[in-house]
Short mmCIF file of C-alpha atoms (C1' of nucleotides) in Angstrom, two decimals:
data_model
loop_
_atom_site.label_atom_id
_atom_site.label_comp_id
_atom_site.label_asym_id
_atom_site.label_seq_id
_atom_site.Cartn_x
_atom_site.Cartn_y
_atom_site.Cartn_z
CA MET A 1 1.76 -5.70 -12.53
CA ILE A 2 1.69 -3.44 -15.58
CA ARG A 3 -0.44 -4.75 -18.41
CA VAL A 4 0.82 -4.03 -21.93
CA LEU A 5 -0.99 -4.19 -25.26
CA ILE A 6 1.05 -4.46 -28.44
CA ALA A 7 -0.37 -3.75 -31.89
CA GLU A 8 2.08 -4.75 -34.58
CA ASP A 9 1.61 -6.58 -37.86
CA GLN A 10 5.16 -7.87 -38.25
CA SER A 11 5.31 -10.88 -36.00
CA LEU A 12 9.06 -10.69 -35.65
CA VAL A 13 8.87 -7.21 -34.24
CA MET A 14 5.97 -8.29 -32.07
CA GLN A 15 8.03 -11.14 -30.60
CA GLY A 16 11.00 -8.87 -30.12
CA LEU A 17 9.00 -6.29 -28.23
CA LYS A 18 7.35 -8.96 -26.13
CA MET A 19 10.66 -10.47 -25.18
CA MET A 20 12.22 -7.16 -24.28
CA ILE A 21 9.25 -6.04 -22.27
CA GLU A 22 9.01 -9.23 -20.30
CA THR A 23 12.62 -9.13 -19.22
CA ASP A 24 11.21 -6.68 -16.72
CA SER A 25 9.24 -8.66 -14.15
CA GLU A 26 6.83 -5.78 -13.52
CA LEU A 27 5.64 -5.74 -17.12
CA LYS A 28 3.44 -8.30 -18.82
CA VAL A 29 2.12 -8.37 -22.38
CA THR A 30 -1.54 -9.26 -21.94
CA GLY A 31 -2.75 -8.27 -25.39
CA GLU A 32 -1.46 -8.78 -28.92
CA ALA A 33 -3.16 -7.19 -31.92
CA ARG A 34 -2.17 -7.33 -35.56
CA ASN A 35 -3.87 -4.08 -36.53
CA GLY A 36 -5.53 -1.02 -35.05
CA LYS A 37 -9.00 -2.52 -35.16
CA GLU A 38 -7.96 -5.53 -33.10
CA ALA A 39 -6.21 -3.23 -30.64
CA VAL A 40 -9.38 -1.22 -30.01
CA GLU A 41 -11.42 -4.40 -29.65
CA LEU A 42 -9.00 -5.72 -27.06
CA CYS A 43 -9.27 -2.46 -25.14
CA GLU A 44 -13.02 -2.95 -24.99
CA LYS A 45 -12.63 -6.34 -23.36
CA ASN A 46 -9.57 -5.94 -21.14
CA TRP A 47 -7.75 -3.30 -19.22
CA PHE A 48 -4.25 -2.17 -20.23
CA ASP A 49 -1.84 0.29 -18.71
CA LEU A 50 0.21 0.82 -21.85
CA ALA A 51 -0.51 0.41 -25.57
CA ILE A 52 2.36 0.16 -28.02
CA LEU A 53 1.06 0.86 -31.52
CA ASP A 54 2.87 0.50 -34.80
CA ILE A 55 1.97 3.48 -37.00
CA ARG A 56 1.90 1.48 -40.17
CA MET A 57 -0.61 -1.37 -40.01
CA PRO A 58 -3.30 -2.86 -42.26
CA GLU A 59 -7.04 -2.43 -41.57
CA MET A 60 -6.66 0.48 -39.19
CA ASP A 61 -3.38 2.30 -38.74
CA GLY A 62 -1.76 3.12 -35.43
CA LEU A 63 -2.69 6.79 -35.52
CA GLU A 64 -6.39 6.11 -35.80
CA ALA A 65 -6.18 3.48 -33.10
CA ALA A 66 -4.26 5.90 -30.88
CA LYS A 67 -6.91 8.53 -31.39
CA ILE A 68 -9.74 6.21 -30.38
CA ILE A 69 -7.85 4.84 -27.40
CA ARG A 70 -6.92 8.31 -26.15
CA GLU A 71 -10.54 9.41 -26.37
CA ARG A 72 -12.19 6.40 -24.84
CA TRP A 73 -9.56 5.26 -22.33
CA PRO A 74 -7.52 8.36 -21.46
CA GLU A 75 -5.68 6.57 -18.63
CA ILE A 76 -3.94 4.22 -21.05
CA LYS A 77 -0.46 5.39 -22.00
CA VAL A 78 0.16 5.30 -25.72
CA LEU A 79 3.51 4.69 -27.35
CA MET A 80 3.84 4.97 -31.13
CA LEU A 81 6.23 2.72 -33.01
CA THR A 82 7.54 3.56 -36.46
CA THR A 83 10.16 2.51 -38.97
CA PHE A 84 10.96 5.94 -40.26
CA ASN A 85 11.92 9.33 -39.03
CA ASP A 86 8.72 10.80 -40.36
CA ASP A 87 8.12 14.12 -38.70
CA GLU A 88 4.64 14.53 -40.16
CA TYR A 89 3.50 11.46 -38.32
CA ALA A 90 5.33 12.36 -35.17
CA LEU A 91 3.49 15.67 -35.08
CA GLU A 92 0.17 14.00 -35.67
CA ALA A 93 0.97 11.46 -32.95
CA LEU A 94 1.70 14.25 -30.49
CA ARG A 95 -1.41 16.13 -31.46
CA ILE A 96 -3.45 13.03 -30.67
CA GLY A 97 -1.75 12.87 -27.31
CA ALA A 98 0.64 9.95 -27.62
CA HIS A 99 3.18 9.60 -24.81
CA GLY A 100 6.10 8.51 -26.93
CA TYR A 101 7.43 7.98 -30.42
CA MET A 102 9.89 5.15 -30.89
CA LEU A 103 11.92 4.11 -33.91
CA LYS A 104 12.13 0.40 -34.64
CA ASP A 105 15.78 0.53 -35.49
CA ALA A 106 16.83 1.98 -32.15
CA ASP A 107 18.79 -0.29 -29.87
CA ALA A 108 17.09 -2.37 -27.22
CA ASP A 109 18.24 -0.19 -24.34
CA SER A 110 16.69 3.00 -25.59
CA LEU A 111 13.49 1.22 -26.46
CA ILE A 112 13.20 -0.08 -22.90
CA LYS A 113 13.99 3.40 -21.64
CA SER A 114 11.24 4.88 -23.80
CA ILE A 115 8.77 2.40 -22.40
CA LYS A 116 9.80 3.05 -18.81
CA ASN A 117 9.84 6.78 -19.26
CA CYS A 118 6.42 6.70 -20.84
CA LEU A 119 4.99 4.72 -17.92
CA ASN A 120 6.39 7.26 -15.50
CA GLY A 121 4.43 10.00 -17.20
CA GLY A 122 7.26 11.25 -19.38
CA LEU A 123 7.13 12.08 -23.04
CA HIS A 124 9.88 10.76 -25.24
CA ILE A 125 10.51 11.25 -28.94
CA GLN A 126 13.32 9.27 -30.46
CA GLY A 127 15.59 10.20 -33.28
CA GLU A 128 16.19 13.44 -35.08
CA VAL A 129 12.44 13.81 -35.21
CA ALA A 130 12.47 15.65 -31.92
CA ALA A 131 14.74 18.36 -33.25
CA LYS A 132 12.45 18.93 -36.21
CA VAL A 133 9.21 18.69 -34.31
CA VAL A 134 9.78 20.81 -31.25
CA PRO A 135 10.31 24.09 -33.10
CA ARG A 136 7.13 23.47 -35.03
CA LEU A 137 5.17 22.99 -31.85
CA LEU A 138 6.42 26.31 -30.60
CA GLU A 139 5.06 28.12 -33.66
CA LYS A 140 1.58 27.24 -32.44
CA GLU A 141 -0.53 24.99 -34.62
CA ASN A 142 1.28 25.09 -37.90
CA PRO A 143 -0.99 24.94 -40.91
CA SER A 144 1.10 22.83 -43.28
CA PRO A 145 0.89 19.28 -42.03
CA LYS A 146 -2.01 18.00 -44.06
CA LEU A 147 -2.03 14.26 -43.56
CA HIS A 148 -3.21 11.64 -45.98
CA HIS A 149 -6.42 11.48 -44.02
CA THR A 150 -7.55 14.52 -45.95
CA LEU A 151 -7.04 12.88 -49.32
CA THR A 152 -9.98 11.80 -51.43
CA PRO A 153 -10.25 8.15 -52.54
CA ARG A 154 -9.20 9.05 -56.08
CA GLU A 155 -6.16 10.88 -54.79
CA THR A 156 -5.14 8.05 -52.49
CA ASP A 157 -5.51 5.62 -55.36
CA ILE A 158 -3.35 7.71 -57.66
CA LEU A 159 -0.81 8.28 -54.91
CA ARG A 160 -0.49 4.54 -54.42
CA ARG A 161 0.06 3.99 -58.14
CA ILE A 162 2.76 6.65 -58.19
CA GLY A 163 4.38 4.74 -55.35
CA GLU A 164 4.36 1.70 -57.60
CA GLY A 165 6.41 3.64 -60.13
CA LYS A 166 3.74 4.04 -62.76
CA SER A 167 3.67 6.82 -65.36
CA ASN A 168 0.74 9.17 -65.87
CA LYS A 169 -0.12 7.36 -69.09
CA GLU A 170 -0.29 4.00 -67.31
CA ILE A 171 -2.36 5.39 -64.47
CA ALA A 172 -4.71 7.09 -66.93
CA GLU A 173 -5.22 3.83 -68.82
CA GLU A 174 -5.79 1.80 -65.67
CA LEU A 175 -8.37 4.23 -64.37
CA ALA A 176 -9.86 5.10 -67.75
CA LEU A 177 -9.02 8.78 -67.46
CA SER A 178 -7.17 11.24 -69.62
CA VAL A 179 -3.56 11.95 -68.70
CA GLY A 180 -4.63 15.54 -68.09
CA THR A 181 -6.92 14.43 -65.31
CA VAL A 182 -4.27 12.30 -63.71
CA LYS A 183 -1.87 15.21 -63.86
CA ASN A 184 -4.41 17.42 -62.20
CA HIS A 185 -4.98 15.00 -59.33
CA ILE A 186 -1.24 14.91 -58.91
CA SER A 187 -1.09 18.69 -58.72
CA VAL A 188 -3.65 18.57 -55.93
CA LEU A 189 -1.70 15.86 -54.13
CA LEU A 190 1.50 17.88 -54.37
CA ASP A 191 -0.26 20.87 -52.93
CA LYS A 192 -2.00 18.98 -50.12
CA LEU A 193 1.08 17.10 -49.04
CA ASP A 194 3.37 20.05 -49.59
CA LEU A 195 5.66 18.17 -51.94
CA ARG A 196 7.26 19.10 -55.23
CA ASP A 197 7.16 16.25 -57.73
CA ARG A 198 6.00 12.70 -58.30
CA THR A 199 9.25 11.29 -56.96
CA GLN A 200 8.60 12.85 -53.58
CA LEU A 201 5.04 11.54 -53.79
CA ALA A 202 6.36 8.03 -54.41
CA ILE A 203 8.67 8.33 -51.41
CA PHE A 204 5.78 9.58 -49.29
CA ALA A 205 3.59 6.70 -50.44
CA ILE A 206 6.21 4.14 -49.48
CA ARG A 207 7.10 5.75 -46.17
CA ASN A 208 3.47 5.79 -45.22
CA GLY A 209 2.81 2.22 -46.14
CA LEU A 210 0.55 2.78 -49.13
CA VAL A 211 2.74 0.40 -51.07
CA MET B 1 22.74 -28.60 -30.38
CA ILE B 2 22.42 -26.45 -33.46
CA ARG B 3 24.35 -23.21 -33.29
CA VAL B 4 22.77 -20.19 -34.96
CA LEU B 5 24.31 -16.88 -36.00
CA ILE B 6 22.02 -13.90 -36.57
CA ALA B 7 23.11 -10.78 -38.45
CA GLU B 8 20.51 -8.06 -38.13
CA ASP B 9 20.82 -4.35 -37.46
CA GLN B 10 17.33 -3.78 -36.08
CA SER B 11 17.55 -4.96 -32.51
CA LEU B 12 13.83 -5.57 -32.25
CA VAL B 13 13.93 -8.02 -35.11
CA MET B 14 17.06 -9.55 -33.65
CA GLN B 15 15.32 -10.15 -30.33
CA GLY B 16 12.26 -11.50 -32.08
CA LEU B 17 14.26 -14.00 -34.09
CA LYS B 18 16.24 -15.06 -31.06
CA MET B 19 13.13 -15.65 -29.05
CA MET B 20 11.44 -17.63 -31.77
CA ILE B 21 14.48 -19.73 -32.44
CA GLU B 22 15.09 -20.57 -28.83
CA THR B 23 11.58 -21.82 -28.28
CA ASP B 24 13.05 -24.90 -29.93
CA SER B 25 15.36 -26.59 -27.45
CA GLU B 26 17.61 -27.95 -30.18
CA LEU B 27 18.50 -24.48 -31.43
CA LYS B 28 20.69 -21.93 -29.74
CA VAL B 29 21.71 -18.46 -30.89
CA THR B 30 25.46 -18.37 -30.23
CA GLY B 31 26.29 -15.35 -32.34
CA GLU B 32 24.76 -11.93 -32.85
CA ALA B 33 26.08 -9.50 -35.43
CA ARG B 34 24.80 -6.06 -36.36
CA ASN B 35 26.20 -6.07 -39.89
CA GLY B 36 27.80 -8.34 -42.46
CA LYS B 37 31.33 -7.57 -41.37
CA GLU B 38 30.66 -8.62 -37.79
CA ALA B 39 29.00 -11.79 -39.05
CA VAL B 40 32.06 -12.82 -41.02
CA GLU B 41 34.33 -12.03 -38.08
CA LEU B 42 32.22 -14.20 -35.81
CA CYS B 43 32.44 -17.04 -38.32
CA GLU B 44 36.21 -16.81 -38.16
CA LYS B 45 36.18 -17.29 -34.39
CA ASN B 46 33.30 -19.70 -33.81
CA TRP B 47 31.49 -22.47 -35.55
CA PHE B 48 27.85 -22.08 -36.62
CA ASP B 49 25.42 -24.44 -38.27
CA LEU B 50 23.10 -21.76 -39.58
CA ALA B 51 23.52 -18.09 -40.42
CA ILE B 52 20.46 -15.86 -40.69
CA LEU B 53 21.43 -12.69 -42.56
CA ASP B 54 19.38 -9.59 -43.09
CA ILE B 55 19.88 -8.40 -46.67
CA ARG B 56 19.80 -4.76 -45.74
CA MET B 57 22.50 -3.83 -43.23
CA PRO B 58 25.08 -1.07 -42.77
CA GLU B 59 28.83 -1.61 -43.29
CA MET B 60 28.48 -4.83 -45.26
CA ASP B 61 25.14 -6.04 -46.54
CA GLY B 62 23.76 -9.54 -46.15
CA LEU B 63 24.43 -10.55 -49.73
CA GLU B 64 28.13 -9.86 -49.50
CA ALA B 65 28.33 -11.59 -46.15
CA ALA B 66 26.46 -14.58 -47.58
CA LYS B 67 28.88 -14.77 -50.46
CA ILE B 68 31.91 -14.81 -48.20
CA ILE B 69 30.38 -17.32 -45.81
CA ARG B 70 29.33 -19.65 -48.63
CA GLU B 71 32.84 -19.57 -50.05
CA ARG B 72 34.82 -19.98 -46.86
CA TRP B 73 32.48 -22.14 -44.78
CA PRO B 74 30.35 -24.06 -47.25
CA GLU B 75 28.87 -26.29 -44.52
CA ILE B 76 27.07 -23.36 -42.89
CA LYS B 77 23.45 -23.05 -44.00
CA VAL B 78 22.54 -19.53 -45.02
CA LEU B 79 19.10 -18.00 -44.66
CA MET B 80 18.44 -14.53 -46.08
CA LEU B 81 16.04 -12.17 -44.35
CA THR B 82 14.37 -9.27 -46.12
CA THR B 83 11.63 -6.72 -45.67
CA PHE B 84 10.49 -6.62 -49.26
CA ASN B 85 9.43 -8.94 -51.98
CA ASP B 86 12.41 -7.97 -54.06
CA ASP B 87 12.94 -10.54 -56.73
CA GLU B 88 16.25 -9.09 -57.87
CA TYR B 89 17.74 -9.76 -54.48
CA ALA B 90 16.14 -13.16 -54.19
CA LEU B 91 17.77 -14.15 -57.46
CA GLU B 92 21.13 -12.87 -56.35
CA ALA B 93 20.74 -14.70 -53.04
CA LEU B 94 20.05 -17.95 -54.84
CA ARG B 95 22.95 -17.42 -57.20
CA ILE B 96 25.22 -17.08 -54.20
CA GLY B 97 23.82 -20.31 -52.84
CA ALA B 98 21.60 -19.24 -49.96
CA HIS B 99 19.34 -21.94 -48.55
CA GLY B 100 16.34 -19.77 -47.91
CA TYR B 101 14.74 -16.38 -48.39
CA MET B 102 12.42 -15.18 -45.65
CA LEU B 103 10.22 -12.11 -45.44
CA LYS B 104 10.19 -10.27 -42.15
CA ASP B 105 6.45 -9.72 -42.21
CA ALA B 106 5.61 -13.39 -42.46
CA ASP B 107 3.98 -14.93 -39.42
CA ALA B 108 6.01 -16.69 -36.76
CA ASP B 109 4.98 -20.18 -37.82
CA SER B 110 6.21 -19.90 -41.37
CA LEU B 111 9.44 -18.32 -40.24
CA ILE B 112 10.11 -21.26 -37.92
CA LYS B 113 9.23 -23.62 -40.75
CA SER B 114 11.69 -21.88 -43.06
CA ILE B 115 14.42 -22.27 -40.50
CA LYS B 116 13.66 -25.94 -39.89
CA ASN B 117 13.34 -26.69 -43.55
CA CYS B 118 16.61 -24.96 -44.26
CA LEU B 119 18.42 -27.00 -41.61
CA ASN B 120 17.07 -30.20 -43.13
CA GLY B 121 18.70 -29.37 -46.42
CA GLY B 122 15.63 -27.84 -48.05
CA LEU B 123 15.40 -24.63 -49.99
CA HIS B 124 12.55 -22.29 -49.20
CA ILE B 125 11.60 -19.00 -50.76
CA GLN B 126 8.78 -17.11 -49.13
CA GLY B 127 6.21 -14.90 -50.70
CA GLU B 128 5.29 -14.25 -54.29
CA VAL B 129 8.98 -14.02 -54.98
CA ALA B 130 9.16 -17.74 -55.69
CA ALA B 131 6.65 -17.52 -58.50
CA LYS B 132 8.61 -14.73 -60.14
CA VAL B 133 12.02 -16.23 -59.59
CA VAL B 134 11.62 -19.86 -60.58
CA PRO B 135 10.74 -19.22 -64.22
CA ARG B 136 13.73 -16.96 -64.51
CA LEU B 137 16.04 -19.66 -63.24
CA LEU B 138 14.74 -22.01 -65.88
CA GLU B 139 15.72 -19.61 -68.67
CA LYS B 140 19.38 -20.19 -67.78
CA GLU B 141 21.37 -17.28 -66.44
CA ASN B 142 19.25 -14.31 -67.33
CA PRO B 143 21.19 -11.23 -68.38
CA SER B 144 18.98 -8.48 -66.92
CA PRO B 145 19.51 -8.50 -63.15
CA LYS B 146 22.26 -5.98 -62.80
CA LEU B 147 22.52 -5.34 -59.11
CA HIS B 148 23.62 -2.19 -57.35
CA HIS B 149 26.97 -3.85 -56.83
CA THR B 150 27.82 -2.86 -60.36
CA LEU B 151 27.14 0.82 -59.71
CA THR B 152 30.00 3.28 -59.41
CA PRO B 153 30.32 5.39 -56.25
CA ARG B 154 29.05 8.45 -58.10
CA GLU B 155 26.04 6.56 -59.34
CA THR B 156 25.24 5.16 -55.91
CA ASP B 157 25.55 8.64 -54.45
CA ILE B 158 23.19 10.13 -57.00
CA LEU B 159 20.77 7.23 -56.62
CA ARG B 160 20.63 7.86 -52.88
CA ARG B 161 19.89 11.54 -53.40
CA ILE B 162 17.11 10.70 -55.82
CA GLY B 163 15.73 8.47 -53.08
CA GLU B 164 15.74 11.53 -50.86
CA GLY B 165 13.48 13.29 -53.34
CA LYS B 166 15.99 15.80 -54.64
CA SER B 167 15.81 17.46 -58.06
CA ASN B 168 18.62 17.36 -60.60
CA LYS B 169 19.39 20.99 -59.85
CA GLU B 170 19.76 20.31 -56.15
CA ILE B 171 21.92 17.26 -56.73
CA ALA B 172 24.09 19.18 -59.18
CA GLU B 173 24.60 21.99 -56.66
CA GLU B 174 25.41 19.62 -53.82
CA LEU B 175 27.98 17.76 -55.89
CA ALA B 176 29.26 20.80 -57.76
CA LEU B 177 28.34 19.41 -61.16
CA SER B 178 26.29 20.65 -64.09
CA VAL B 179 22.71 19.43 -64.31
CA GLY B 180 23.66 17.81 -67.61
CA THR B 181 26.13 15.56 -65.84
CA VAL B 182 23.64 14.57 -63.22
CA LYS B 183 21.14 13.77 -65.93
CA ASN B 184 23.68 11.62 -67.68
CA HIS B 185 24.48 9.63 -64.55
CA ILE B 186 20.77 9.11 -64.15
CA SER B 187 20.46 7.80 -67.68
CA VAL B 188 23.19 5.28 -66.88
CA LEU B 189 21.42 4.28 -63.67
CA LEU B 190 18.13 3.80 -65.50
CA ASP B 191 19.86 1.61 -68.03
CA LYS B 192 21.82 -0.46 -65.51
CA LEU B 193 18.88 -1.06 -63.21
CA ASP B 194 16.44 -1.51 -66.06
CA LEU B 195 14.09 1.20 -64.81
CA ARG B 196 12.26 3.98 -66.57
CA ASP B 197 12.34 7.21 -64.61
CA ARG B 198 13.61 8.89 -61.45
CA THR B 199 10.50 7.88 -59.53
CA GLN B 200 11.28 4.23 -60.06
CA LEU B 201 14.87 4.95 -59.07
CA ALA B 202 13.66 6.53 -55.84
CA ILE B 203 11.51 3.49 -55.11
CA PHE B 204 14.46 1.21 -55.84
CA ALA B 205 16.70 3.25 -53.55
CA ILE B 206 14.26 2.97 -50.68
CA ARG B 207 13.48 -0.70 -51.20
CA ASN B 208 17.16 -1.45 -51.16
CA GLY B 209 17.92 0.51 -48.07
CA LEU B 210 19.97 3.31 -49.60
CA VAL B 211 17.78 5.76 -47.76
"C1'" DT C 1 54.36 3.24 -70.39
"C1'" DA C 2 51.18 2.79 -74.02
"C1'" DA C 3 46.73 1.23 -75.09
"C1'" DA C 4 42.25 0.20 -73.76
"C1'" DA C 5 38.43 0.43 -70.83
"C1'" DA C 6 35.69 2.50 -67.40
"C1'" DA C 7 34.06 6.45 -65.19
"C1'" DA C 8 32.94 11.29 -65.08
"C1'" DG C 9 31.51 15.29 -67.41
"C1'" DT C 10 29.03 18.42 -70.91
"C1'" DG C 11 25.27 20.66 -73.72
"C1'" DA C 12 21.69 20.55 -77.63
"C1'" DC C 13 17.48 18.26 -78.22
"C1'" DT C 14 12.84 15.62 -77.24
"C1'" DT C 15 9.29 14.19 -74.14
"C1'" DA C 16 6.91 13.41 -69.96
"C1'" DG C 17 5.62 15.85 -65.90
"C1'" DG C 18 3.33 19.66 -63.58
"C1'" DT C 19 0.47 24.25 -63.66
"C1'" DC C 20 -3.49 26.67 -64.41
"C1'" DA C 21 -7.97 28.19 -65.80
"C1'" DT C 22 -12.12 26.20 -66.55
"C1'" DG C 23 -16.44 23.24 -66.56
"C1'" DG C 24 -19.50 19.47 -65.00
"C1'" DT C 25 -21.71 16.72 -61.08
"C1'" DT C 26 -23.31 15.77 -56.65
"C1'" DG C 27 -25.05 16.59 -52.12
"C1'" DA C 28 -25.93 19.40 -48.21
"C1'" DA C 29 -27.30 23.83 -46.18
"C1'" DA C 30 -30.02 28.06 -46.54
"C1'" DT D 1 -34.78 25.93 -55.53
"C1'" DT D 2 -30.63 28.06 -55.43
"C1'" DT D 3 -26.16 28.58 -53.72
"C1'" DC D 4 -22.22 26.77 -52.07
"C1'" DA D 5 -18.53 23.47 -51.48
"C1'" DA D 6 -16.08 19.34 -52.60
"C1'" DC D 7 -14.74 16.22 -55.98
"C1'" DC D 8 -13.68 14.82 -60.54
"C1'" DA D 9 -12.47 15.81 -65.25
"C1'" DT D 10 -10.14 18.19 -69.28
"C1'" DG D 11 -6.59 20.38 -72.40
"C1'" DA D 12 -3.31 24.32 -73.60
"C1'" DC D 13 0.87 25.75 -71.93
"C1'" DC D 14 5.68 25.75 -69.71
"C1'" DT D 15 9.55 23.50 -67.29
"C1'" DA D 16 12.22 19.80 -65.53
"C1'" DA D 17 13.56 15.27 -66.77
"C1'" DG D 18 15.76 12.10 -69.79
"C1'" DT D 19 18.43 10.90 -74.39
"C1'" DC D 20 22.26 11.12 -77.18
"C1'" DA D 21 26.65 12.00 -79.22
"C1'" DC D 22 30.74 13.49 -77.68
"C1'" DT D 23 35.14 14.99 -74.74
"C1'" DT D 24 38.00 14.57 -70.78
"C1'" DT D 25 39.81 12.18 -66.86
"C1'" DT D 26 40.98 8.15 -64.27
"C1'" DT D 27 41.94 3.31 -63.78
"C1'" DT D 28 43.29 -1.28 -65.68
"C1'" DT D 29 45.95 -4.22 -67.93
"C1'" DA D 30 48.91 -5.77 -71.64
#
DNA sequence: TAAAAAAAGTGACTTAGGTCATGGTTGAAA
DNA sequence: TTTCAACCATGACCTAAGTCACTTTTTTTA
């Protein structure tokens, strides 16, 4: 029997995955976590063959959890689950050594196929992501993908507020800074994340679950 | 037996709902639609006691489907399903006469409760939405909530591109317009949606599934 | 089909957003 | 202790964004 751990904060998606997985008599969901921290804790107590991790989760996100699991229990297959076609995250997931990258809005069949394929040692990346990601991998470690892990607390804070649609003036008032300072932090954010303006920052913030 | 129709484009969520609903022996999912159009077509062929409609769907969204179902089959209970705490949509849903408003990230228990409550003739609005919405209802028809239904095709198009993080110049080039024209459309959008800048438009576009 | 209304388009003008050069503070390494 | 690096802060300056008054085109409807 293949033991599966699911880490997913949306209970509907959790139930859906569970149901789909257990239609196959070989597979059994023996662990359910609502964030990355819980997932790692479960791995400490029980053995799993496959971990399905949502990228966006509270407490500890799926990428961090994946990293820890890959380091400490390298035999466990890791499948990342995401809502969006975010190639930055896909790259990061691959770098960590995930065995698959699934989109939540894919149909049931291809999700099952991803799971099966992953268990058989395959690597599967769903969506248009693959087309964008593969060329990048071929250019050897590309230097651009600076993830939000490299952001300072101030920057993350400001990024979140941009994602809430606030103006520089509002952010400055809330944080007791001058607008100039806020603008400067934004310039740094734009540079780090390789984006162009606050609108793209807001989109990034939402896509990555900061808001 | 209570017959349930689900309209939901994300198959994972569909499976999750189905599983949860069918843990109760009284309930049975006898219809599955992947968009609003399919939902209405199913209603024409079969009878349902309850329709669970995702607000965000391709082809025809949940609000439109709800409207049609409420008009043509007023005995069917309608439960709206959404990812975000979007009070504009909640209001619109209530105006149409939906019997409930559920958030996808709620836990299984409260989702089941919403369904049960809805079947018993209750009205349930999940999340902080309720607190924002109820006062508005008491002020008699409030004039502000202009939904995206009132947007022209051009405006919707431009709104989507803003949600993709494009600049006015890029949008103008793609649509073969002057930047001035694009700016003007944006001014109209800001006015109609009661927002302040393109960042808030981008957030709106994402929250409402345009991108 | 004429009149009215809605939508699409334009460019001069104002303001908020973003860049850049610079300085202060803290903590760790030499 | 000094030097270096990372973070935070600031304001002068420039550009893209947004407003406004207006014209043209398309669609409604009387």
